[in-house]
mmCIF file of C-alpha atoms and ligand atoms in Angstrom:
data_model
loop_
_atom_site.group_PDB
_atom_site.id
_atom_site.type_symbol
_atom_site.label_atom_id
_atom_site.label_comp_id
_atom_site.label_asym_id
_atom_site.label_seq_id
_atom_site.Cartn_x
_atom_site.Cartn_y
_atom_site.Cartn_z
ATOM 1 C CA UNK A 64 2.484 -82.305 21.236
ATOM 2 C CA UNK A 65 1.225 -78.726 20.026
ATOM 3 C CA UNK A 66 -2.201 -78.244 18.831
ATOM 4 C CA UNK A 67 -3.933 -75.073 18.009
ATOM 5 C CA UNK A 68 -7.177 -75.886 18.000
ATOM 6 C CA UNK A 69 -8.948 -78.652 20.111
ATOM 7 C CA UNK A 70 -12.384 -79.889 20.015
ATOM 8 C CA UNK A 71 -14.458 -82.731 21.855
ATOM 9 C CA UNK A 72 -17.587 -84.640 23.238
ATOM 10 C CA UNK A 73 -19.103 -84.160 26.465
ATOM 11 C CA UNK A 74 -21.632 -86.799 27.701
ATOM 12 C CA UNK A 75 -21.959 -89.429 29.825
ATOM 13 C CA UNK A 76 -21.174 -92.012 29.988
ATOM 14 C CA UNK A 77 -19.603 -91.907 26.535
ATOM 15 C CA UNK A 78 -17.869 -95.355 25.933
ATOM 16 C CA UNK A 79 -19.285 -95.914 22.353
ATOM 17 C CA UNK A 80 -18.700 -92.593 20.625
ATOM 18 C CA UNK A 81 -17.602 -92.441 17.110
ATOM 19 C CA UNK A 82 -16.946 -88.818 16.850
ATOM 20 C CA UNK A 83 -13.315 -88.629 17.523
ATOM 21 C CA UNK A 84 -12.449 -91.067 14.706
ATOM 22 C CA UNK A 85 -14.765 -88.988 12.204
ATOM 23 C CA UNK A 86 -13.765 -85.673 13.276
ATOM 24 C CA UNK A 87 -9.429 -86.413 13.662
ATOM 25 C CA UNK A 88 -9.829 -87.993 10.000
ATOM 26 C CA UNK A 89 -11.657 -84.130 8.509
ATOM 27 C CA UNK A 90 -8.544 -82.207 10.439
ATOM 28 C CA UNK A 91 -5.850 -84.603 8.986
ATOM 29 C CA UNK A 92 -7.144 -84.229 5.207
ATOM 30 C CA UNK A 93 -7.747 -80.602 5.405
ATOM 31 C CA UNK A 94 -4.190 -79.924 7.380
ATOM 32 C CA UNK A 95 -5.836 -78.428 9.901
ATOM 33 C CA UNK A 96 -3.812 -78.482 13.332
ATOM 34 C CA UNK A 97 -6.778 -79.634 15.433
ATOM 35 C CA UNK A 98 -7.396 -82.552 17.241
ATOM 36 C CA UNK A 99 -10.618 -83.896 18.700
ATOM 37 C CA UNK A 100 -11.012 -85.422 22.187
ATOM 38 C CA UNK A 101 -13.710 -87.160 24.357
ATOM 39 C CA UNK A 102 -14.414 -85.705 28.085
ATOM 40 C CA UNK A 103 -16.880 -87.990 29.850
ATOM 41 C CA UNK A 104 -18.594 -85.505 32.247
ATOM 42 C CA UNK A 105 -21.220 -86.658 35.164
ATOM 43 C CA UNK A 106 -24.087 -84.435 35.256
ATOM 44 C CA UNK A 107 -22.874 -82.538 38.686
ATOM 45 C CA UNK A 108 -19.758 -81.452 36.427
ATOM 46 C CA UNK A 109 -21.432 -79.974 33.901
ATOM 47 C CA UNK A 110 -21.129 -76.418 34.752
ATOM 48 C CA UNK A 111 -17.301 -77.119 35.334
ATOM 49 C CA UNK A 112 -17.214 -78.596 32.198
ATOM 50 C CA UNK A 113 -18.284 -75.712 30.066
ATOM 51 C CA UNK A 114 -16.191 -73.124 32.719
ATOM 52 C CA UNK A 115 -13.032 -74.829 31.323
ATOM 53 C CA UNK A 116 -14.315 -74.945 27.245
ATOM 54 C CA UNK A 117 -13.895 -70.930 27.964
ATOM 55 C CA UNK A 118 -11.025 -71.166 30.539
ATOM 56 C CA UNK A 119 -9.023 -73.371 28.297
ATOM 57 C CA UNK A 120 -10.317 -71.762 25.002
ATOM 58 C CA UNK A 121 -11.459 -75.209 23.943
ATOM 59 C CA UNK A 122 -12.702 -74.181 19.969
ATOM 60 C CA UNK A 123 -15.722 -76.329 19.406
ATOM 61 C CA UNK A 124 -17.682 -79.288 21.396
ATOM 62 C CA UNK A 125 -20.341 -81.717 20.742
ATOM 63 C CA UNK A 126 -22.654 -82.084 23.371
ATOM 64 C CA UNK A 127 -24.518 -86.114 23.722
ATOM 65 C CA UNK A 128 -26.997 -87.769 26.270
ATOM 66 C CA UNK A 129 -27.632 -86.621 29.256
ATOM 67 C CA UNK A 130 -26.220 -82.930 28.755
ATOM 68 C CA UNK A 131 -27.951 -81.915 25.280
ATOM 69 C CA UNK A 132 -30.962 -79.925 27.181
ATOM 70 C CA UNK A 133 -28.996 -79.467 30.771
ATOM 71 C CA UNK A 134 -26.165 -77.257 28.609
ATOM 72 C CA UNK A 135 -28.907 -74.688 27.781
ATOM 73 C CA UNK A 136 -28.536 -72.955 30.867
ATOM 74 C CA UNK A 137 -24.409 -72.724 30.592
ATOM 75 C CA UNK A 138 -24.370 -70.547 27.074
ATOM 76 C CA UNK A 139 -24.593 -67.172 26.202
ATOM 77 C CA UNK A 140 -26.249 -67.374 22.974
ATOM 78 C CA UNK A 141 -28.728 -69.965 20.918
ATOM 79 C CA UNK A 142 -28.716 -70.716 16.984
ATOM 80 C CA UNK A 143 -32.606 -70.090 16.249
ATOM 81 C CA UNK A 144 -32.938 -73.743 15.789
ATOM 82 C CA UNK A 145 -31.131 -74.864 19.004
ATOM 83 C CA UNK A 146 -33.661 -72.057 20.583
ATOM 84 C CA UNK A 147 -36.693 -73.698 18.952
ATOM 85 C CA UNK A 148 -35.981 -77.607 20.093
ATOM 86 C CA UNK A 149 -34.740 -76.494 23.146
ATOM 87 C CA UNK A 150 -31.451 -78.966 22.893
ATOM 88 C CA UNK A 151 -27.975 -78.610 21.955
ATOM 89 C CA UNK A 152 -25.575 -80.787 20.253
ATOM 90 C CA UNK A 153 -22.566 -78.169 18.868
ATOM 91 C CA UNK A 154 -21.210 -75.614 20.743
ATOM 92 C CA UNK A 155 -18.993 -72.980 18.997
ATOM 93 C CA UNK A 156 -16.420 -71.125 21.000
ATOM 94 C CA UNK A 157 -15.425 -67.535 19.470
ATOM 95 C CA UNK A 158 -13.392 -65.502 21.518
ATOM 96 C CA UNK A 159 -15.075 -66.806 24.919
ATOM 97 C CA UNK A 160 -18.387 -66.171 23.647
ATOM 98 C CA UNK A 161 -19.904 -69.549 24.057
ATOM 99 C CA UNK A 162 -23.017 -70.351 21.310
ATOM 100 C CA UNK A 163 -25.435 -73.733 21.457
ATOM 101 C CA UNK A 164 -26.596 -75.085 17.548
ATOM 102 C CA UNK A 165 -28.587 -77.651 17.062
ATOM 103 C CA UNK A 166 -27.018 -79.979 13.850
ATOM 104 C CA UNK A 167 -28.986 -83.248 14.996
ATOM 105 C CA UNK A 168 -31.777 -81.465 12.971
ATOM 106 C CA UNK A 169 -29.690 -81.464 10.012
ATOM 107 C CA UNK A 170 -28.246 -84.868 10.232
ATOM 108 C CA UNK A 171 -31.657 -86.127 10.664
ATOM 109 C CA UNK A 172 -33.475 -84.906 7.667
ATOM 110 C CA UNK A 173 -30.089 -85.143 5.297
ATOM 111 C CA UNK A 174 -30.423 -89.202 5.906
ATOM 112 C CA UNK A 175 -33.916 -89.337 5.740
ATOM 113 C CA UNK A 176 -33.654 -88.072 2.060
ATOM 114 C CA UNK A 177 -30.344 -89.569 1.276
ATOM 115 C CA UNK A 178 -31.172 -93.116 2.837
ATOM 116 C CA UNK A 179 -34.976 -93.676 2.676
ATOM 117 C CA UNK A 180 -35.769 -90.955 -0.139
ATOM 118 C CA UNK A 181 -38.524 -90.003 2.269
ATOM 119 C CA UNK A 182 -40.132 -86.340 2.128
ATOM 120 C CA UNK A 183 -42.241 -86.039 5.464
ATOM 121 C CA UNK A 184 -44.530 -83.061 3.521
ATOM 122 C CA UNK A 185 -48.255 -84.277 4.496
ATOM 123 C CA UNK A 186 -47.274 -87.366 5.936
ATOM 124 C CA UNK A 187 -48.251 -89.200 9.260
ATOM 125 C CA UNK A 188 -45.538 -89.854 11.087
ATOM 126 C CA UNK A 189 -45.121 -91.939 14.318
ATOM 127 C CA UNK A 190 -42.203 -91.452 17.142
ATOM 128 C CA UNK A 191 -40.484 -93.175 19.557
ATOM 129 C CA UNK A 192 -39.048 -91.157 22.805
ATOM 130 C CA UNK A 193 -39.086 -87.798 23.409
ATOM 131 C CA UNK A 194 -35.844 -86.915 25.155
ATOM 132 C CA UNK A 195 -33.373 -84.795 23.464
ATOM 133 C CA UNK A 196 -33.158 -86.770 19.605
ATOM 134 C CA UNK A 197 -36.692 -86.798 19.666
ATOM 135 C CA UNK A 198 -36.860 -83.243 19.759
ATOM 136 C CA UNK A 199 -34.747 -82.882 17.321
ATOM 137 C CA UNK A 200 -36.618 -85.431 14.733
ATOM 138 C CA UNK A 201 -39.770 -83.678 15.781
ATOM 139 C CA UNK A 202 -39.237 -80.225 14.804
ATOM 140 C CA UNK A 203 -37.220 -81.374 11.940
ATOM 141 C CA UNK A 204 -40.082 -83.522 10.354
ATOM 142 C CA UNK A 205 -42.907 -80.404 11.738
ATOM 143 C CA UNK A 206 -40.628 -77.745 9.965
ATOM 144 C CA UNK A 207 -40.320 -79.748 6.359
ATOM 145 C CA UNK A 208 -44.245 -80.150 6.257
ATOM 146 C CA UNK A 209 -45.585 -83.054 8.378
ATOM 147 C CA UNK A 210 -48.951 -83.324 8.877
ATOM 148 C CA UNK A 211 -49.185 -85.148 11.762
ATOM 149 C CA UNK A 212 -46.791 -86.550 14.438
ATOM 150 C CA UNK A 213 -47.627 -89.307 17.293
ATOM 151 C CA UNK A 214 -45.491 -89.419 20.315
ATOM 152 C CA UNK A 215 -44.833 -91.791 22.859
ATOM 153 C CA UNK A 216 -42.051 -92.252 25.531
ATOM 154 C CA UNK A 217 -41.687 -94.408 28.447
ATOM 155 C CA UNK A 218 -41.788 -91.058 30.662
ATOM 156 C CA UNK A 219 -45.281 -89.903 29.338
ATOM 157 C CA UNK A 220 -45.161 -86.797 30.762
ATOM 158 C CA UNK A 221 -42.162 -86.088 27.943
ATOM 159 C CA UNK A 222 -43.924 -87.194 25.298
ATOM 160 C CA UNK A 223 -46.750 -84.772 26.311
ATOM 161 C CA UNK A 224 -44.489 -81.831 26.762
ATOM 162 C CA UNK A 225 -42.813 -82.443 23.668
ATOM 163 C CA UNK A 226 -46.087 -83.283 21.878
ATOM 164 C CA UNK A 227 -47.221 -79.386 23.103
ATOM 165 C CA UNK A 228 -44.285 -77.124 22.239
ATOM 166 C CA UNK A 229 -44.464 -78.999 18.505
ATOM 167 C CA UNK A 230 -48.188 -78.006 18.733
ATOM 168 C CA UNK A 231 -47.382 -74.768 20.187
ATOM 169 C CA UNK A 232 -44.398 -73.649 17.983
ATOM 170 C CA UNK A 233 -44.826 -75.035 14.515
ATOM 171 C CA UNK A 234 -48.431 -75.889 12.466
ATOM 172 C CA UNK A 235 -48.082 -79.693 12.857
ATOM 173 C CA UNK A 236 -50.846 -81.691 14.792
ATOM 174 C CA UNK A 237 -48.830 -83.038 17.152
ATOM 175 C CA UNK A 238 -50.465 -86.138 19.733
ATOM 176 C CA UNK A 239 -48.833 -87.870 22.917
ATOM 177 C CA UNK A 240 -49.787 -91.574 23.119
ATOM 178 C CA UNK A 241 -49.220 -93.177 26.762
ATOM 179 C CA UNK A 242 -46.411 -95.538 26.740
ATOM 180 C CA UNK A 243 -47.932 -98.941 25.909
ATOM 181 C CA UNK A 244 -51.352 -97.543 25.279
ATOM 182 C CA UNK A 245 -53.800 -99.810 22.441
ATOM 183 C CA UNK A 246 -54.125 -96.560 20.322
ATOM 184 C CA UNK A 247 -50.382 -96.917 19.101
ATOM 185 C CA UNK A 248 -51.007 -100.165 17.063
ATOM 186 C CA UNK A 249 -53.392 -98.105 15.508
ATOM 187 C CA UNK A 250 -51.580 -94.616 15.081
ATOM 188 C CA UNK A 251 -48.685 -96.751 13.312
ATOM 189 C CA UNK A 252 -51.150 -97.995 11.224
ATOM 190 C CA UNK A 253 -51.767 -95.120 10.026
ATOM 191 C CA UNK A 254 -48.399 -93.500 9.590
ATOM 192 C CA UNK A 255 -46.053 -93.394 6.717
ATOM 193 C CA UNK A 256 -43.029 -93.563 8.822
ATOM 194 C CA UNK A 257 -41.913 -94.511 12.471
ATOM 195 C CA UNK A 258 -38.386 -93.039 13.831
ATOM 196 C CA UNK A 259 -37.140 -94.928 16.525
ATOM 197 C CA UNK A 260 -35.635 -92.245 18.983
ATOM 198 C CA UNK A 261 -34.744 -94.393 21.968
ATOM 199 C CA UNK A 262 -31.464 -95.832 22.780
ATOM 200 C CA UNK A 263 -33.257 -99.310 22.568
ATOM 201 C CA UNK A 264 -31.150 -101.187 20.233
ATOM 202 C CA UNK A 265 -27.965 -100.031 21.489
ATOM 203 C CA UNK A 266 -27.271 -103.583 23.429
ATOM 204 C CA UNK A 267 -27.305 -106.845 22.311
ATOM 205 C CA UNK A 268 -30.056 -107.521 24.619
ATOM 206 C CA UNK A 269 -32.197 -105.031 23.957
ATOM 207 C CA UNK A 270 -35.611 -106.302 22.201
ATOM 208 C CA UNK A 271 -36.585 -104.352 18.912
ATOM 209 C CA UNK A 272 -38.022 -100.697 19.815
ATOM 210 C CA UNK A 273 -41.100 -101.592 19.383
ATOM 211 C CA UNK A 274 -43.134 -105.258 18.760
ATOM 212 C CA UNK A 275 -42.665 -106.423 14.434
ATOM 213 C CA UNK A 276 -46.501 -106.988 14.075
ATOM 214 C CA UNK A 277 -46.992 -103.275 14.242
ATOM 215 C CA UNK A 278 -45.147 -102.972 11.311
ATOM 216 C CA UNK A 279 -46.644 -102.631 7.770
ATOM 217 C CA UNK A 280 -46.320 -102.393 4.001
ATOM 218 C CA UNK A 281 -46.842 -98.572 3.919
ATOM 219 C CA UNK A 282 -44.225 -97.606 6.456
ATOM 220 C CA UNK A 283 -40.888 -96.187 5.945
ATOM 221 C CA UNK A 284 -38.363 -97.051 9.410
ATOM 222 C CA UNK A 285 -35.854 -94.941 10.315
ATOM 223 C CA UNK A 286 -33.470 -95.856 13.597
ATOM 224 C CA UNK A 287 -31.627 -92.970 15.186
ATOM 225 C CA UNK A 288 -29.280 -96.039 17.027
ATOM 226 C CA UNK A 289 -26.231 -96.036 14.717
ATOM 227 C CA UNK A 290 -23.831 -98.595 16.632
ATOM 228 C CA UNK A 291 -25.623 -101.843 15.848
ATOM 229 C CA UNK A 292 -27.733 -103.263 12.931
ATOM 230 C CA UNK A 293 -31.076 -103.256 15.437
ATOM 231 C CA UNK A 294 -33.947 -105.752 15.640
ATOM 232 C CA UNK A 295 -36.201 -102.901 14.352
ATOM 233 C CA UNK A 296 -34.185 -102.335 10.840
ATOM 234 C CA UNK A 297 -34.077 -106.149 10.641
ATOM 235 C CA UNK A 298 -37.584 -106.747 10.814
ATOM 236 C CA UNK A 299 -38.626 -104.140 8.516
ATOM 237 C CA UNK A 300 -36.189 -105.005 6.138
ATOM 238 C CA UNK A 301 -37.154 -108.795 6.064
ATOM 239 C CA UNK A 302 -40.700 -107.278 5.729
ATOM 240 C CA UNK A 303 -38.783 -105.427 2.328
ATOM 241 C CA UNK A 304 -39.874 -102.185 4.144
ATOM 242 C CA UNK A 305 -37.187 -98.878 3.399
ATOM 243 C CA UNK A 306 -35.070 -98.966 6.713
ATOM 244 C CA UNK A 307 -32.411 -97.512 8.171
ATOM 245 C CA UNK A 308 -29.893 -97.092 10.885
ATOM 246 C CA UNK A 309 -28.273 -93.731 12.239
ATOM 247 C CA UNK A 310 -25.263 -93.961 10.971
ATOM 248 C CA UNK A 311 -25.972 -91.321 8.599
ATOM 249 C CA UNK A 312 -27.392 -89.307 10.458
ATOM 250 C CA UNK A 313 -24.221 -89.521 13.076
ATOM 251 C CA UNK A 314 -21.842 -88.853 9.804
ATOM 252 C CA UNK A 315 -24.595 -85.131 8.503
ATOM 253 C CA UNK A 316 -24.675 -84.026 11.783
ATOM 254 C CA UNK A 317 -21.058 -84.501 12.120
ATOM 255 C CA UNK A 318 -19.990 -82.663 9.292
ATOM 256 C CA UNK A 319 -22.088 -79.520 10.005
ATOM 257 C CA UNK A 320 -20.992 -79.304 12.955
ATOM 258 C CA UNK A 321 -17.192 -79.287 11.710
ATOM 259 C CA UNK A 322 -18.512 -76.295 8.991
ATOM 260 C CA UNK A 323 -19.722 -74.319 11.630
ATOM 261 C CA UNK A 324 -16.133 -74.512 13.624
ATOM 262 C CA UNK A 325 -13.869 -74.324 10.743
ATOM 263 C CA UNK A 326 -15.256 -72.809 8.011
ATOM 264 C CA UNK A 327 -14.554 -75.028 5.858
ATOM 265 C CA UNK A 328 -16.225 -77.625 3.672
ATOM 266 C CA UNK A 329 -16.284 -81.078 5.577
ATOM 267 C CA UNK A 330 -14.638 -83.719 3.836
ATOM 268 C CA UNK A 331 -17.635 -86.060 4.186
ATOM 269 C CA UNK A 332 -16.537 -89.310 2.357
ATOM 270 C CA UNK A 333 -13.133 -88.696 4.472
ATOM 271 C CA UNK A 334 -15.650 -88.648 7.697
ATOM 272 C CA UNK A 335 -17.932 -91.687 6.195
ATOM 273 C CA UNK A 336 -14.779 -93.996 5.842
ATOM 274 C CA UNK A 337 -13.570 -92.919 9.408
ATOM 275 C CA UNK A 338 -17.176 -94.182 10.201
ATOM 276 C CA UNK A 339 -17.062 -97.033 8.798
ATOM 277 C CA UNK A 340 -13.737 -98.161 9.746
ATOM 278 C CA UNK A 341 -14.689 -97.312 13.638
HETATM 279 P P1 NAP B 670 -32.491 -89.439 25.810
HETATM 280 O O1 NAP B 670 -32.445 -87.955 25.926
HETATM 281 O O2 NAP B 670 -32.073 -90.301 26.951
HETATM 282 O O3 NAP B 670 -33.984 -89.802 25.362
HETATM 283 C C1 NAP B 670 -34.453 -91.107 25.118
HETATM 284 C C2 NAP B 670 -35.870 -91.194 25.659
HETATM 285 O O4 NAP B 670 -36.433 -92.457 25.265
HETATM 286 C C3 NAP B 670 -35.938 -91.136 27.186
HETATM 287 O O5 NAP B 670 -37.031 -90.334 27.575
HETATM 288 C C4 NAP B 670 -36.144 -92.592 27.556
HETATM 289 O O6 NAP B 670 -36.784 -92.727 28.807
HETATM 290 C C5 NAP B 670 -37.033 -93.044 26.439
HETATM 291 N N1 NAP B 670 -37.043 -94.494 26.237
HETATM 292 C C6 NAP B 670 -36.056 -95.395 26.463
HETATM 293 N N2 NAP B 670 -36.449 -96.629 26.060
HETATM 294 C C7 NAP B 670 -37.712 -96.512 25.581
HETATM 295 C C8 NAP B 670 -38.655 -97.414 24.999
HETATM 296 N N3 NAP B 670 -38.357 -98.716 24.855
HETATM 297 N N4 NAP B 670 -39.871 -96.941 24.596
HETATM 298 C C9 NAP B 670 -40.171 -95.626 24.756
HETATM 299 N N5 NAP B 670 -39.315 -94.713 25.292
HETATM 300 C C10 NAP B 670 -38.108 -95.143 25.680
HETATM 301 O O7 NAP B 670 -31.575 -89.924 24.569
HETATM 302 P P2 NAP B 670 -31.379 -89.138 23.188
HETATM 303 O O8 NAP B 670 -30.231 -88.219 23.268
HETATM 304 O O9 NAP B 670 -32.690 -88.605 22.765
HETATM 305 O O10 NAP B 670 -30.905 -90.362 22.248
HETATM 306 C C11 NAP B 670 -31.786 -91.403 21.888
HETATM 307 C C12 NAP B 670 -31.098 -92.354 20.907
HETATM 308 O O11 NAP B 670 -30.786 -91.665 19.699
HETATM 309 C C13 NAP B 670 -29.764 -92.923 21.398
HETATM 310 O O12 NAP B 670 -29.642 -94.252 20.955
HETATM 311 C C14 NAP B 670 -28.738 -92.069 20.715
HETATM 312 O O13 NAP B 670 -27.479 -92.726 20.533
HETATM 313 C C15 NAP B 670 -29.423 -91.857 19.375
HETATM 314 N N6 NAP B 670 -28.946 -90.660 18.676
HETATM 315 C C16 NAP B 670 -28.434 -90.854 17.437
HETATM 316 C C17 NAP B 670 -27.998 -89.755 16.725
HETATM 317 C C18 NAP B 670 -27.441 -89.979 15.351
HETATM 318 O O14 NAP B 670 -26.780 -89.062 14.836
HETATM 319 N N7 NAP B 670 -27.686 -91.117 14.739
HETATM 320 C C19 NAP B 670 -28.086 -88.464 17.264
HETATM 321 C C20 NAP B 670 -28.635 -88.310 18.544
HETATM 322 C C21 NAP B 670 -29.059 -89.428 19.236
HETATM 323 P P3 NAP B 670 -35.836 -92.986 30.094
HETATM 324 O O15 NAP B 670 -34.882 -91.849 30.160
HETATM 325 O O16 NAP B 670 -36.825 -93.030 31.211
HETATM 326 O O17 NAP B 670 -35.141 -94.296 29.822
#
């Protein structure tokens, strides 16, 4: 089999993507001759990893956990929005020339509107994590107006780092909150919306992100975990509280990064029922 254009995932391990189906389904309706693939890479392979995207002339590649900050280092050039969060999702390929975009920001604030009908413009907002989605949802919700954010992630020294280059690069107040600390209970008081931004959720297992009590009438929820209905978007919805889950996000973030390879207009109901069906 011939194709003339391939695209992919690198990340690792990377045994519940969704991409593939979402992405083959946009070639197919549009006739494109492209075909997307999934290349779990260890972190030691990285470098090897984006050698061959060039080597083999590999068009296009999404970038997940744990490579979305490491990939930085690999690429000659930086949309201004991958350059401000300091994280990459989308790589485009032209000619060799290797560039790192940022679409998580995208995705992000497309479902936020779309799903919870939430605009973050003078609102108090309250995060979980601070790894590489985090960023994402931080300078996303900073950039459309937030007024103030609250971090916290287990690795506190994240949160604070994050919490800084918000502070230092947009004009949101911007707070880190140790893990576990008694201010949070009342910081999420006091917010409009909390964004979970930690992969808890993604097992069975896992308890909700963060304990139900917390959780009040004036709060909005929004889960970046997109493979599982999680305790988080159950309580708040039995609390009748707007929720929701990723999967939106996954589906916006998807589809610009397919604009930004093709060209073309993404087929996103095409992509949604790919989704779904996954
Ligand atoms: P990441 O870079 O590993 O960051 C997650 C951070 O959260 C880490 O610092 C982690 O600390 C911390 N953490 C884990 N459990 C925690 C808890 N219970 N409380 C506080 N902090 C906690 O991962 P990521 O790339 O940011 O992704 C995070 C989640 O977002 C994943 O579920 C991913 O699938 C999802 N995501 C969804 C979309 C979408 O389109 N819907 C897009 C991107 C990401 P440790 O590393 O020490 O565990």
């Amino acid at each position: 089999m011939r194709r003339d254009k391939l695209f992919g995932i690198i990340g690792y391990p990377l045994s519940h993507t969704q991409s593939p189906a979402m992405h083959n389904a946009a070639f197919k309706r549009l006739g494109l001759d492209a075909i997307y693939l999934v290349f779990e890479v260890a972190p030691k392979g990285l470098g090897d990893a984006i050698a061959a995207i060039r080597g083999l002339g590999i068009a296009g590649i999404n970038v997940t956990i744990p490579h979305k900050e490491a990939v930085i280092k690999y690429l000659d050039d930086l949309s201004q929005e991958a350059k401000l969060i300091g994280a990459v999702n989308t790589i485009v390929n032209k000619n060799g020339k290797l560039t790192g975009h940022n679409t998580d920001v995208f995705g992000f604030i497309k479902a936020l509107k779309e799903d919870l009908k939430f605009d973050p413009r003078g609102k108090n907002i309250f995060i979980l994590g601070a790894g590489g989605a985090a960023k994402a949802v931080a300078f996303g919700l900073a950039q459309k107006g937030a007024k103030r954010i609250v971090l916290t992630d287990v690795a506190d020294e994240k949160a604070l780092e994050l919490a800084c280059d918000v502070e230092l690069k947009t004009n949101c107040a911007c707070l880190a909150l140790p893990c576990g600390s008694p201010g949070i209970k009342e910081m999420i008081l006091n917010s409009q919306l909390l964004v979970n931004a930690t992969p808890c959720g993604m097992k069975d297992a896992d308890p909700a992100a963060i304990d139900p009590k917390l959780l009040h009438k004036g709060l909005a929820v929004f889960d970046l975990v997109y493979n599982k209905n999680t305790k988080l978007i159950k309580a708040a919805k039995r609390m009748g509280l707007r929720a929701s889950g990723g999967l939106d996000m996954l589906l916006y973030q998807g589809a610009r990064a397919f604009e930004l390879w093709t060209g073309k207009k993404a087929p996103v109901e095409v992509m949604r029922k790919a989704l779904k069906k996954e």
